[in-house]
mmCIF file of N, CA and C in Angstrom:
data_model
loop_
_atom_site.group_PDB
_atom_site.id
_atom_site.type_symbol
_atom_site.label_atom_id
_atom_site.label_comp_id
_atom_site.label_asym_id
_atom_site.label_seq_id
_atom_site.Cartn_x
_atom_site.Cartn_y
_atom_site.Cartn_z
ATOM 1 N N UNK A 1428 35.330 -87.941 -18.818
ATOM 2 C CA UNK A 1428 35.452 -86.628 -18.206
ATOM 3 C C UNK A 1428 34.127 -85.900 -18.381
ATOM 4 N N UNK A 1429 33.607 -85.401 -17.299
ATOM 5 C CA UNK A 1429 32.382 -84.601 -17.346
ATOM 6 C C UNK A 1429 32.709 -83.169 -16.938
ATOM 7 N N UNK A 1430 32.180 -82.234 -17.700
ATOM 8 C CA UNK A 1430 32.331 -80.814 -17.386
ATOM 9 C C UNK A 1430 30.971 -80.317 -16.936
ATOM 10 N N UNK A 1431 30.922 -79.663 -15.783
ATOM 11 C CA UNK A 1431 29.641 -79.189 -15.268
ATOM 12 C C UNK A 1431 29.756 -77.747 -14.773
ATOM 13 N N UNK A 1432 28.629 -77.066 -14.811
ATOM 14 C CA UNK A 1432 28.556 -75.677 -14.362
ATOM 15 C C UNK A 1432 28.456 -75.644 -12.839
ATOM 16 N N UNK A 1433 29.235 -74.774 -12.219
ATOM 17 C CA UNK A 1433 29.234 -74.620 -10.767
ATOM 18 C C UNK A 1433 28.177 -73.588 -10.370
ATOM 19 N N UNK A 1434 27.018 -74.067 -9.946
ATOM 20 C CA UNK A 1434 25.949 -73.172 -9.521
ATOM 21 C C UNK A 1434 25.998 -72.868 -8.023
ATOM 22 N N UNK A 1435 26.819 -73.613 -7.293
ATOM 23 C CA UNK A 1435 26.850 -73.473 -5.837
ATOM 24 C C UNK A 1435 27.966 -72.547 -5.347
ATOM 25 N N UNK A 1436 28.993 -72.333 -6.166
ATOM 26 C CA UNK A 1436 30.152 -71.558 -5.733
ATOM 27 C C UNK A 1436 31.226 -72.402 -5.076
ATOM 28 N N UNK A 1437 30.968 -73.687 -4.876
ATOM 29 C CA UNK A 1437 31.953 -74.555 -4.217
ATOM 30 C C UNK A 1437 33.208 -74.736 -5.064
ATOM 31 N N UNK A 1438 33.029 -74.955 -6.372
ATOM 32 C CA UNK A 1438 34.192 -75.130 -7.247
ATOM 33 C C UNK A 1438 34.972 -73.817 -7.314
ATOM 34 N N UNK A 1439 34.260 -72.706 -7.469
ATOM 35 C CA UNK A 1439 34.920 -71.391 -7.503
ATOM 36 C C UNK A 1439 35.777 -71.197 -6.253
ATOM 37 N N UNK A 1440 35.212 -71.414 -5.077
ATOM 38 C CA UNK A 1440 35.960 -71.230 -3.828
ATOM 39 C C UNK A 1440 37.147 -72.174 -3.740
ATOM 40 N N UNK A 1441 36.972 -73.416 -4.201
ATOM 41 C CA UNK A 1441 38.057 -74.399 -4.174
ATOM 42 C C UNK A 1441 39.197 -73.965 -5.083
ATOM 43 N N UNK A 1442 38.873 -73.498 -6.300
ATOM 44 C CA UNK A 1442 39.910 -73.049 -7.234
ATOM 45 C C UNK A 1442 40.666 -71.852 -6.655
ATOM 46 N N UNK A 1443 39.937 -70.850 -6.166
ATOM 47 C CA UNK A 1443 40.577 -69.641 -5.617
ATOM 48 C C UNK A 1443 41.479 -70.000 -4.442
ATOM 49 N N UNK A 1444 40.985 -70.816 -3.505
ATOM 50 C CA UNK A 1444 41.808 -71.162 -2.344
ATOM 51 C C UNK A 1444 42.991 -72.044 -2.735
ATOM 52 N N UNK A 1445 42.825 -72.879 -3.757
ATOM 53 C CA UNK A 1445 43.917 -73.751 -4.197
ATOM 54 C C UNK A 1445 45.004 -72.974 -4.925
ATOM 55 N N UNK A 1446 44.612 -71.986 -5.721
ATOM 56 C CA UNK A 1446 45.611 -71.168 -6.406
ATOM 57 C C UNK A 1446 46.364 -70.310 -5.402
ATOM 58 N N UNK A 1447 45.686 -69.857 -4.357
ATOM 59 C CA UNK A 1447 46.291 -69.210 -3.187
ATOM 60 C C UNK A 1447 47.405 -68.228 -3.552
ATOM 61 N N UNK A 1448 47.122 -67.295 -4.463
ATOM 62 C CA UNK A 1448 48.139 -66.323 -4.845
ATOM 63 C C UNK A 1448 47.695 -64.885 -4.605
ATOM 64 N N UNK A 1449 46.583 -64.710 -3.920
ATOM 65 C CA UNK A 1449 46.129 -63.369 -3.593
ATOM 66 C C UNK A 1449 45.432 -62.634 -4.721
ATOM 67 N N UNK A 1450 45.281 -63.285 -5.880
ATOM 68 C CA UNK A 1450 44.618 -62.652 -7.020
ATOM 69 C C UNK A 1450 43.105 -62.607 -6.788
ATOM 70 N N UNK A 1451 42.452 -61.642 -7.418
ATOM 71 C CA UNK A 1451 41.003 -61.603 -7.436
ATOM 72 C C UNK A 1451 40.528 -62.239 -8.738
ATOM 73 N N UNK A 1452 39.465 -63.004 -8.659
ATOM 74 C CA UNK A 1452 38.946 -63.715 -9.824
ATOM 75 C C UNK A 1452 37.468 -63.374 -10.013
ATOM 76 N N UNK A 1453 37.163 -62.396 -10.870
ATOM 77 C CA UNK A 1453 35.746 -62.168 -11.167
ATOM 78 C C UNK A 1453 35.133 -63.465 -11.693
ATOM 79 N N UNK A 1454 33.945 -63.793 -11.216
ATOM 80 C CA UNK A 1454 33.328 -65.077 -11.550
ATOM 81 C C UNK A 1454 32.200 -64.880 -12.546
ATOM 82 N N UNK A 1455 32.534 -64.875 -13.830
ATOM 83 C CA UNK A 1455 31.506 -64.802 -14.859
ATOM 84 C C UNK A 1455 30.953 -66.182 -15.186
ATOM 85 N N UNK A 1456 31.766 -67.205 -14.978
ATOM 86 C CA UNK A 1456 31.346 -68.593 -15.157
ATOM 87 C C UNK A 1456 32.412 -69.464 -14.506
ATOM 88 N N UNK A 1457 31.974 -70.484 -13.772
ATOM 89 C CA UNK A 1457 32.905 -71.464 -13.219
ATOM 90 C C UNK A 1457 32.420 -72.847 -13.596
ATOM 91 N N UNK A 1458 33.372 -73.673 -14.045
ATOM 92 C CA UNK A 1458 33.081 -75.053 -14.422
ATOM 93 C C UNK A 1458 33.895 -76.005 -13.561
ATOM 94 N N UNK A 1459 33.307 -77.156 -13.276
ATOM 95 C CA UNK A 1459 34.015 -78.220 -12.583
ATOM 96 C C UNK A 1459 34.377 -79.315 -13.568
ATOM 97 N N UNK A 1460 35.451 -80.027 -13.266
ATOM 98 C CA UNK A 1460 35.908 -81.146 -14.093
ATOM 99 C C UNK A 1460 35.827 -82.412 -13.247
ATOM 100 N N UNK A 1461 34.992 -83.333 -13.694
ATOM 101 C CA UNK A 1461 34.713 -84.542 -12.937
ATOM 102 C C UNK A 1461 35.255 -85.753 -13.685
ATOM 103 N N UNK A 1462 36.050 -86.576 -12.996
ATOM 104 C CA UNK A 1462 36.563 -87.822 -13.569
ATOM 105 C C UNK A 1462 36.017 -88.953 -12.709
ATOM 106 N N UNK A 1463 35.121 -89.757 -13.293
ATOM 107 C CA UNK A 1463 34.405 -90.744 -12.482
ATOM 108 C C UNK A 1463 33.486 -89.975 -11.547
ATOM 109 N N UNK A 1464 33.676 -90.161 -10.256
ATOM 110 C CA UNK A 1464 32.897 -89.379 -9.298
ATOM 111 C C UNK A 1464 33.783 -88.449 -8.471
ATOM 112 N N UNK A 1465 34.970 -88.152 -9.001
ATOM 113 C CA UNK A 1465 35.936 -87.308 -8.286
ATOM 114 C C UNK A 1465 36.138 -85.997 -9.039
ATOM 115 N N UNK A 1466 36.000 -84.900 -8.315
ATOM 116 C CA UNK A 1466 36.276 -83.588 -8.907
ATOM 117 C C UNK A 1466 37.790 -83.424 -8.967
ATOM 118 N N UNK A 1467 38.296 -83.256 -10.188
ATOM 119 C CA UNK A 1467 39.750 -83.149 -10.354
ATOM 120 C C UNK A 1467 40.183 -81.768 -10.844
ATOM 121 N N UNK A 1468 39.231 -80.871 -11.059
ATOM 122 C CA UNK A 1468 39.636 -79.550 -11.521
ATOM 123 C C UNK A 1468 38.488 -78.577 -11.595
ATOM 124 N N UNK A 1469 38.871 -77.323 -11.795
ATOM 125 C CA UNK A 1469 37.899 -76.260 -11.967
ATOM 126 C C UNK A 1469 38.480 -75.161 -12.832
ATOM 127 N N UNK A 1470 37.593 -74.463 -13.525
ATOM 128 C CA UNK A 1470 38.004 -73.361 -14.399
ATOM 129 C C UNK A 1470 37.099 -72.169 -14.108
ATOM 130 N N UNK A 1471 37.722 -71.035 -13.797
ATOM 131 C CA UNK A 1471 36.987 -69.789 -13.602
ATOM 132 C C UNK A 1471 37.188 -68.938 -14.845
ATOM 133 N N UNK A 1472 36.086 -68.472 -15.429
ATOM 134 C CA UNK A 1472 36.133 -67.574 -16.579
ATOM 135 C C UNK A 1472 35.824 -66.168 -16.095
ATOM 136 N N UNK A 1473 36.736 -65.237 -16.392
ATOM 137 C CA UNK A 1473 36.581 -63.844 -15.974
ATOM 138 C C UNK A 1473 36.671 -62.948 -17.199
ATOM 139 N N UNK A 1474 35.559 -62.273 -17.518
ATOM 140 C CA UNK A 1474 35.541 -61.370 -18.672
ATOM 141 C C UNK A 1474 36.122 -60.031 -18.252
ATOM 142 N N UNK A 1475 37.159 -59.604 -18.950
ATOM 143 C CA UNK A 1475 37.804 -58.322 -18.697
ATOM 144 C C UNK A 1475 37.875 -57.588 -20.029
ATOM 145 N N UNK A 1476 37.079 -56.536 -20.145
ATOM 146 C CA UNK A 1476 36.940 -55.806 -21.405
ATOM 147 C C UNK A 1476 36.510 -56.763 -22.504
ATOM 148 N N UNK A 1477 37.311 -56.900 -23.556
ATOM 149 C CA UNK A 1477 36.950 -57.783 -24.677
ATOM 150 C C UNK A 1477 37.541 -59.182 -24.560
ATOM 151 N N UNK A 1478 38.280 -59.436 -23.497
ATOM 152 C CA UNK A 1478 38.974 -60.708 -23.341
ATOM 153 C C UNK A 1478 38.383 -61.516 -22.185
ATOM 154 N N UNK A 1479 38.653 -62.822 -22.195
ATOM 155 C CA UNK A 1479 38.233 -63.691 -21.107
ATOM 156 C C UNK A 1479 39.460 -64.421 -20.572
ATOM 157 N N UNK A 1480 39.659 -64.316 -19.268
ATOM 158 C CA UNK A 1480 40.757 -64.999 -18.597
ATOM 159 C C UNK A 1480 40.268 -66.338 -18.063
ATOM 160 N N UNK A 1481 41.070 -67.376 -18.266
ATOM 161 C CA UNK A 1481 40.796 -68.692 -17.716
ATOM 162 C C UNK A 1481 41.737 -68.897 -16.543
ATOM 163 N N UNK A 1482 41.184 -69.178 -15.377
ATOM 164 C CA UNK A 1482 41.970 -69.537 -14.199
ATOM 165 C C UNK A 1482 41.688 -71.001 -13.936
ATOM 166 N N UNK A 1483 42.697 -71.827 -14.124
ATOM 167 C CA UNK A 1483 42.515 -73.281 -14.099
ATOM 168 C C UNK A 1483 43.297 -73.876 -12.934
ATOM 169 N N UNK A 1484 42.619 -74.762 -12.186
ATOM 170 C CA UNK A 1484 43.293 -75.527 -11.143
ATOM 171 C C UNK A 1484 42.880 -76.987 -11.292
ATOM 172 N N UNK A 1485 43.851 -77.896 -11.275
ATOM 173 C CA UNK A 1485 43.554 -79.322 -11.364
ATOM 174 C C UNK A 1485 44.431 -80.101 -10.395
ATOM 175 N N UNK A 1486 43.961 -81.282 -10.044
ATOM 176 C CA UNK A 1486 44.730 -82.173 -9.171
ATOM 177 C C UNK A 1486 45.219 -83.402 -9.916
ATOM 178 N N UNK A 1487 44.886 -83.489 -11.209
ATOM 179 C CA UNK A 1487 45.229 -84.673 -11.993
ATOM 180 C C UNK A 1487 45.411 -84.279 -13.453
ATOM 181 N N UNK A 1488 46.317 -84.926 -14.170
ATOM 182 C CA UNK A 1488 46.470 -84.639 -15.600
ATOM 183 C C UNK A 1488 45.365 -85.263 -16.462
ATOM 184 N N UNK A 1489 44.451 -86.007 -15.861
ATOM 185 C CA UNK A 1489 43.412 -86.700 -16.628
ATOM 186 C C UNK A 1489 42.444 -85.744 -17.326
ATOM 187 N N UNK A 1490 42.407 -84.492 -16.925
ATOM 188 C CA UNK A 1490 41.521 -83.503 -17.559
ATOM 189 C C UNK A 1490 42.033 -83.087 -18.925
ATOM 190 N N UNK A 1491 43.307 -83.268 -19.165
ATOM 191 C CA UNK A 1491 43.998 -82.648 -20.302
ATOM 192 C C UNK A 1491 43.875 -83.483 -21.579
ATOM 193 N N UNK A 1492 42.649 -83.572 -22.112
ATOM 194 C CA UNK A 1492 42.430 -84.252 -23.385
ATOM 195 C C UNK A 1492 42.111 -83.212 -24.451
ATOM 196 N N UNK A 1493 42.208 -83.613 -25.709
ATOM 197 C CA UNK A 1493 41.883 -82.689 -26.800
ATOM 198 C C UNK A 1493 40.442 -82.210 -26.686
ATOM 199 N N UNK A 1494 39.540 -83.125 -26.344
ATOM 200 C CA UNK A 1494 38.126 -82.754 -26.230
ATOM 201 C C UNK A 1494 37.919 -81.728 -25.118
ATOM 202 N N UNK A 1495 38.449 -81.995 -23.936
ATOM 203 C CA UNK A 1495 38.274 -81.067 -22.812
ATOM 204 C C UNK A 1495 38.914 -79.723 -23.116
ATOM 205 N N UNK A 1496 40.119 -79.735 -23.649
ATOM 206 C CA UNK A 1496 40.786 -78.482 -24.002
ATOM 207 C C UNK A 1496 39.985 -77.701 -25.042
ATOM 208 N N UNK A 1497 39.450 -78.403 -26.028
ATOM 209 C CA UNK A 1497 38.646 -77.737 -27.067
ATOM 210 C C UNK A 1497 37.439 -77.045 -26.455
ATOM 211 N N UNK A 1498 36.740 -77.755 -25.584
ATOM 212 C CA UNK A 1498 35.554 -77.167 -24.948
ATOM 213 C C UNK A 1498 35.947 -75.968 -24.081
ATOM 214 N N UNK A 1499 36.954 -76.137 -23.237
ATOM 215 C CA UNK A 1499 37.342 -75.065 -22.320
ATOM 216 C C UNK A 1499 37.823 -73.820 -23.055
ATOM 217 N N UNK A 1500 38.560 -74.004 -24.147
ATOM 218 C CA UNK A 1500 39.077 -72.838 -24.865
ATOM 219 C C UNK A 1500 38.082 -72.265 -25.864
ATOM 220 N N UNK A 1501 37.031 -72.995 -26.207
ATOM 221 C CA UNK A 1501 35.994 -72.459 -27.084
ATOM 222 C C UNK A 1501 35.018 -71.557 -26.326
ATOM 223 N N UNK A 1502 34.842 -71.798 -25.050
ATOM 224 C CA UNK A 1502 33.873 -71.055 -24.251
ATOM 225 C C UNK A 1502 34.076 -69.539 -24.298
ATOM 226 N N UNK A 1503 35.307 -69.016 -24.199
ATOM 227 C CA UNK A 1503 35.450 -67.554 -24.274
ATOM 228 C C UNK A 1503 34.857 -66.955 -25.552
ATOM 229 N N UNK A 1504 34.888 -67.724 -26.642
ATOM 230 C CA UNK A 1504 34.406 -67.208 -27.928
ATOM 231 C C UNK A 1504 32.927 -67.525 -28.144
ATOM 232 N N UNK A 1505 32.506 -68.726 -27.797
ATOM 233 C CA UNK A 1505 31.126 -69.130 -28.081
ATOM 234 C C UNK A 1505 30.123 -68.584 -27.068
ATOM 235 N N UNK A 1506 30.533 -68.436 -25.824
ATOM 236 C CA UNK A 1506 29.612 -67.936 -24.793
ATOM 237 C C UNK A 1506 29.801 -66.446 -24.540
ATOM 238 N N UNK A 1507 31.046 -65.985 -24.492
ATOM 239 C CA UNK A 1507 31.325 -64.592 -24.129
ATOM 240 C C UNK A 1507 31.622 -63.684 -25.316
ATOM 241 N N UNK A 1508 31.768 -64.240 -26.512
ATOM 242 C CA UNK A 1508 32.119 -63.467 -27.703
ATOM 243 C C UNK A 1508 33.384 -62.631 -27.476
ATOM 244 N N UNK A 1509 34.383 -63.273 -26.873
ATOM 245 C CA UNK A 1509 35.629 -62.594 -26.522
ATOM 246 C C UNK A 1509 36.510 -62.370 -27.738
ATOM 247 N N UNK A 1510 37.386 -61.395 -27.621
ATOM 248 C CA UNK A 1510 38.397 -61.158 -28.650
ATOM 249 C C UNK A 1510 39.538 -62.175 -28.489
ATOM 250 N N UNK A 1511 39.938 -62.414 -27.218
ATOM 251 C CA UNK A 1511 41.011 -63.366 -26.929
ATOM 252 C C UNK A 1511 40.692 -64.153 -25.666
ATOM 253 N N UNK A 1512 41.204 -65.377 -25.620
ATOM 254 C CA UNK A 1512 41.226 -66.179 -24.401
ATOM 255 C C UNK A 1512 42.622 -66.029 -23.819
ATOM 256 N N UNK A 1513 42.686 -65.752 -22.511
ATOM 257 C CA UNK A 1513 43.986 -65.500 -21.894
ATOM 258 C C UNK A 1513 44.162 -66.332 -20.629
ATOM 259 N N UNK A 1514 45.421 -66.689 -20.371
ATOM 260 C CA UNK A 1514 45.803 -67.398 -19.154
ATOM 261 C C UNK A 1514 47.042 -66.722 -18.587
ATOM 262 N N UNK A 1515 46.984 -66.392 -17.313
ATOM 263 C CA UNK A 1515 48.160 -65.866 -16.620
ATOM 264 C C UNK A 1515 48.683 -66.975 -15.719
ATOM 265 N N UNK A 1516 49.957 -67.294 -15.855
ATOM 266 C CA UNK A 1516 50.539 -68.365 -15.054
ATOM 267 C C UNK A 1516 51.856 -67.900 -14.455
ATOM 268 N N UNK A 1517 52.249 -68.554 -13.384
ATOM 269 C CA UNK A 1517 53.535 -68.255 -12.771
ATOM 270 C C UNK A 1517 54.646 -68.529 -13.779
ATOM 271 N N UNK A 1518 55.623 -67.647 -13.836
ATOM 272 C CA UNK A 1518 56.732 -67.873 -14.761
ATOM 273 C C UNK A 1518 57.542 -69.102 -14.364
ATOM 274 N N UNK A 1519 57.405 -69.531 -13.115
ATOM 275 C CA UNK A 1519 58.146 -70.686 -12.622
ATOM 276 C C UNK A 1519 57.435 -72.019 -12.874
ATOM 277 N N UNK A 1520 56.175 -71.973 -13.320
ATOM 278 C CA UNK A 1520 55.417 -73.193 -13.570
ATOM 279 C C UNK A 1520 55.743 -73.704 -14.976
ATOM 280 N N UNK A 1521 56.857 -74.399 -15.078
ATOM 281 C CA UNK A 1521 57.389 -74.806 -16.373
ATOM 282 C C UNK A 1521 56.452 -75.736 -17.145
ATOM 283 N N UNK A 1522 55.773 -76.646 -16.459
ATOM 284 C CA UNK A 1522 54.917 -77.598 -17.177
ATOM 285 C C UNK A 1522 53.715 -76.889 -17.814
ATOM 286 N N UNK A 1523 53.100 -75.946 -17.126
ATOM 287 C CA UNK A 1523 51.957 -75.226 -17.705
ATOM 288 C C UNK A 1523 52.431 -74.269 -18.792
ATOM 289 N N UNK A 1524 53.562 -73.618 -18.600
ATOM 290 C CA UNK A 1524 54.123 -72.764 -19.649
ATOM 291 C C UNK A 1524 54.357 -73.575 -20.922
ATOM 292 N N UNK A 1525 54.911 -74.778 -20.767
ATOM 293 C CA UNK A 1525 55.180 -75.649 -21.915
ATOM 294 C C UNK A 1525 53.872 -76.092 -22.568
ATOM 295 N N UNK A 1526 52.864 -76.442 -21.755
ATOM 296 C CA UNK A 1526 51.571 -76.871 -22.286
ATOM 297 C C UNK A 1526 50.922 -75.753 -23.103
ATOM 298 N N UNK A 1527 50.871 -74.544 -22.562
ATOM 299 C CA UNK A 1527 50.219 -73.432 -23.261
ATOM 300 C C UNK A 1527 50.932 -73.096 -24.568
ATOM 301 N N UNK A 1528 52.258 -73.114 -24.546
ATOM 302 C CA UNK A 1528 53.010 -72.882 -25.785
ATOM 303 C C UNK A 1528 52.721 -73.995 -26.796
ATOM 304 N N UNK A 1529 52.680 -75.233 -26.311
ATOM 305 C CA UNK A 1529 52.408 -76.365 -27.185
ATOM 306 C C UNK A 1529 51.014 -76.324 -27.796
ATOM 307 N N UNK A 1530 50.067 -75.724 -27.079
ATOM 308 C CA UNK A 1530 48.706 -75.584 -27.598
ATOM 309 C C UNK A 1530 48.590 -74.451 -28.614
ATOM 310 N N UNK A 1531 49.637 -73.642 -28.696
ATOM 311 C CA UNK A 1531 49.628 -72.554 -29.669
ATOM 312 C C UNK A 1531 49.292 -71.196 -29.101
ATOM 313 N N UNK A 1532 49.181 -71.091 -27.777
ATOM 314 C CA UNK A 1532 48.964 -69.773 -27.186
ATOM 315 C C UNK A 1532 50.259 -68.981 -27.271
ATOM 316 N N UNK A 1533 50.124 -67.694 -27.493
ATOM 317 C CA UNK A 1533 51.280 -66.811 -27.617
ATOM 318 C C UNK A 1533 51.551 -66.119 -26.293
ATOM 319 N N UNK A 1534 52.827 -66.053 -25.916
ATOM 320 C CA UNK A 1534 53.171 -65.302 -24.717
ATOM 321 C C UNK A 1534 53.152 -63.822 -25.072
ATOM 322 N N UNK A 1535 52.312 -63.072 -24.394
ATOM 323 C CA UNK A 1535 52.207 -61.643 -24.670
ATOM 324 C C UNK A 1535 53.311 -60.869 -23.970
ATOM 325 N N UNK A 1536 53.470 -61.099 -22.698
ATOM 326 C CA UNK A 1536 54.488 -60.399 -21.913
ATOM 327 C C UNK A 1536 54.505 -60.964 -20.507
ATOM 328 N N UNK A 1537 55.487 -60.529 -19.736
ATOM 329 C CA UNK A 1537 55.472 -60.859 -18.319
ATOM 330 C C UNK A 1537 54.408 -59.993 -17.676
ATOM 331 N N UNK A 1538 53.548 -60.604 -16.930
ATOM 332 C CA UNK A 1538 52.475 -59.890 -16.265
ATOM 333 C C UNK A 1538 53.051 -59.125 -15.079
ATOM 334 N N UNK A 1539 52.376 -58.050 -14.718
ATOM 335 C CA UNK A 1539 52.789 -57.286 -13.542
ATOM 336 C C UNK A 1539 52.970 -58.226 -12.357
ATOM 337 N N UNK A 1540 53.663 -57.751 -11.353
ATOM 338 C CA UNK A 1540 53.825 -58.561 -10.152
ATOM 339 C C UNK A 1540 52.436 -58.934 -9.645
ATOM 340 N N UNK A 1541 52.247 -60.194 -9.369
ATOM 341 C CA UNK A 1541 50.944 -60.667 -8.919
ATOM 342 C C UNK A 1541 50.734 -60.298 -7.460
ATOM 343 N N UNK A 1542 49.528 -60.504 -6.984
ATOM 344 C CA UNK A 1542 49.186 -60.114 -5.616
ATOM 345 C C UNK A 1542 50.065 -60.804 -4.581
ATOM 346 N N UNK A 1543 50.564 -62.003 -4.905
ATOM 347 C CA UNK A 1543 51.430 -62.708 -3.957
ATOM 348 C C UNK A 1543 52.899 -62.316 -4.124
ATOM 349 N N UNK A 1544 53.171 -61.347 -4.994
ATOM 350 C CA UNK A 1544 54.533 -60.857 -5.188
ATOM 351 C C UNK A 1544 55.301 -61.567 -6.290
ATOM 352 N N UNK A 1545 54.745 -62.642 -6.847
ATOM 353 C CA UNK A 1545 55.449 -63.368 -7.907
ATOM 354 C C UNK A 1545 55.171 -62.737 -9.263
ATOM 355 N N UNK A 1546 56.011 -63.080 -10.213
ATOM 356 C CA UNK A 1546 55.848 -62.584 -11.573
ATOM 357 C C UNK A 1546 55.177 -63.662 -12.405
ATOM 358 N N UNK A 1547 54.282 -63.260 -13.291
ATOM 359 C CA UNK A 1547 53.577 -64.236 -14.111
ATOM 360 C C UNK A 1547 53.732 -63.946 -15.586
ATOM 361 N N UNK A 1548 53.479 -64.962 -16.396
ATOM 362 C CA UNK A 1548 53.468 -64.810 -17.847
ATOM 363 C C UNK A 1548 52.020 -64.778 -18.311
ATOM 364 N N UNK A 1549 51.767 -63.984 -19.341
ATOM 365 C CA UNK A 1549 50.435 -63.883 -19.897
ATOM 366 C C UNK A 1549 50.439 -64.517 -21.281
ATOM 367 N N UNK A 1550 49.577 -65.532 -21.468
ATOM 368 C CA UNK A 1550 49.432 -66.226 -22.737
ATOM 369 C C UNK A 1550 48.051 -65.938 -23.298
ATOM 370 N N UNK A 1551 47.933 -65.885 -24.628
ATOM 371 C CA UNK A 1551 46.619 -65.643 -25.221
ATOM 372 C C UNK A 1551 46.507 -66.314 -26.587
ATOM 373 N N UNK A 1552 45.238 -66.452 -27.014
ATOM 374 C CA UNK A 1552 44.943 -66.963 -28.345
ATOM 375 C C UNK A 1552 43.628 -66.338 -28.792
ATOM 376 N N UNK A 1553 43.534 -66.011 -30.070
ATOM 377 C CA UNK A 1553 42.259 -65.501 -30.591
ATOM 378 C C UNK A 1553 41.548 -66.640 -31.318
ATOM 379 N N UNK A 1554 40.279 -66.421 -31.647
ATOM 380 C CA UNK A 1554 39.473 -67.492 -32.235
ATOM 381 C C UNK A 1554 40.017 -67.952 -33.579
ATOM 382 N N UNK A 1555 40.484 -67.027 -34.424
ATOM 383 C CA UNK A 1555 41.017 -67.412 -35.738
ATOM 384 C C UNK A 1555 42.195 -68.360 -35.610
ATOM 385 N N UNK A 1556 43.071 -68.109 -34.656
ATOM 386 C CA UNK A 1556 44.212 -69.003 -34.454
ATOM 387 C C UNK A 1556 43.801 -70.296 -33.768
ATOM 388 N N UNK A 1557 42.824 -70.231 -32.879
ATOM 389 C CA UNK A 1557 42.361 -71.426 -32.186
ATOM 390 C C UNK A 1557 41.793 -72.447 -33.174
ATOM 391 N N UNK A 1558 40.934 -72.000 -34.075
ATOM 392 C CA UNK A 1558 40.285 -72.956 -34.980
ATOM 393 C C UNK A 1558 41.256 -73.569 -35.995
ATOM 394 N N UNK A 1559 42.443 -73.010 -36.128
ATOM 395 C CA UNK A 1559 43.461 -73.565 -37.026
ATOM 396 C C UNK A 1559 44.283 -74.673 -36.370
ATOM 397 N N UNK A 1560 44.177 -74.815 -35.049
ATOM 398 C CA UNK A 1560 44.998 -75.797 -34.330
ATOM 399 C C UNK A 1560 44.492 -77.212 -34.587
ATOM 400 N N UNK A 1561 45.419 -78.125 -34.811
ATOM 401 C CA UNK A 1561 45.055 -79.521 -35.094
ATOM 402 C C UNK A 1561 44.303 -80.169 -33.941
ATOM 403 N N UNK A 1562 44.576 -79.776 -32.715
ATOM 404 C CA UNK A 1562 43.949 -80.399 -31.558
ATOM 405 C C UNK A 1562 42.534 -79.883 -31.323
ATOM 406 N N UNK A 1563 42.173 -78.769 -31.936
ATOM 407 C CA UNK A 1563 40.888 -78.128 -31.649
ATOM 408 C C UNK A 1563 39.762 -78.702 -32.501
ATOM 409 N N UNK A 1564 38.619 -78.934 -31.870
ATOM 410 C CA UNK A 1564 37.407 -79.360 -32.553
ATOM 411 C C UNK A 1564 36.233 -78.724 -31.815
ATOM 412 N N UNK A 1565 35.236 -78.271 -32.529
ATOM 413 C CA UNK A 1565 34.064 -77.680 -31.888
ATOM 414 C C UNK A 1565 33.153 -78.807 -31.416
ATOM 415 N N UNK A 1566 32.820 -78.790 -30.149
ATOM 416 C CA UNK A 1566 31.941 -79.780 -29.529
ATOM 417 C C UNK A 1566 30.618 -79.090 -29.207
ATOM 418 N N UNK A 1567 29.839 -78.815 -30.230
ATOM 419 C CA UNK A 1567 28.620 -78.008 -30.102
ATOM 420 C C UNK A 1567 27.636 -78.576 -29.087
ATOM 421 N N UNK A 1568 27.467 -79.869 -29.061
ATOM 422 C CA UNK A 1568 26.489 -80.470 -28.141
ATOM 423 C C UNK A 1568 26.888 -80.249 -26.681
ATOM 424 N N UNK A 1569 28.157 -80.420 -26.368
ATOM 425 C CA UNK A 1569 28.621 -80.220 -25.003
ATOM 426 C C UNK A 1569 28.495 -78.744 -24.608
ATOM 427 N N UNK A 1570 28.803 -77.838 -25.523
ATOM 428 C CA UNK A 1570 28.667 -76.408 -25.222
ATOM 429 C C UNK A 1570 27.207 -76.045 -24.980
ATOM 430 N N UNK A 1571 26.322 -76.619 -25.776
ATOM 431 C CA UNK A 1571 24.892 -76.352 -25.608
ATOM 432 C C UNK A 1571 24.425 -76.823 -24.231
ATOM 433 N N UNK A 1572 24.906 -77.994 -23.800
ATOM 434 C CA UNK A 1572 24.526 -78.522 -22.483
ATOM 435 C C UNK A 1572 24.999 -77.603 -21.370
ATOM 436 N N UNK A 1573 26.212 -77.069 -21.489
ATOM 437 C CA UNK A 1573 26.738 -76.164 -20.466
ATOM 438 C C UNK A 1573 25.919 -74.876 -20.408
ATOM 439 N N UNK A 1574 25.487 -74.396 -21.560
ATOM 440 C CA UNK A 1574 24.720 -73.161 -21.599
ATOM 441 C C UNK A 1574 23.338 -73.325 -21.010
ATOM 442 N N UNK A 1575 22.791 -74.537 -21.052
ATOM 443 C CA UNK A 1575 21.440 -74.744 -20.539
ATOM 444 C C UNK A 1575 21.431 -75.271 -19.105
ATOM 445 N N UNK A 1576 22.574 -75.558 -18.527
ATOM 446 C CA UNK A 1576 22.625 -76.051 -17.142
ATOM 447 C C UNK A 1576 22.207 -74.964 -16.181
#
């Protein structure tokens, strides 16, 4: 799995159009997820006050490794110095709700009605709780590469 910085805006546009829920996604950083030579996902990082929201879209479960998750969830803290990393997901997306709970993110509340009229759940984790998770490991070299791309 290769994680790369989206300098062209193509991954950002693909993620936004694929999520297709009418939400606005400030683009503070967008990363692509490459498996072999196929782009299988993208992550948009949006800094809002002291927190960073991750908007994730994938076409394959192959992205979901401990290493990839560690890198993606460390970025809000190592690059943005965020207080919390947050993910808003549809309340009906049972597999992602289960994944986020399993990773140790806490459900804060039901999010306001989204732009597409659906209701979403808001999950978050702070750095102190993240570094305590068994699945988490700091991948300093990979983070350094992303910062210099």
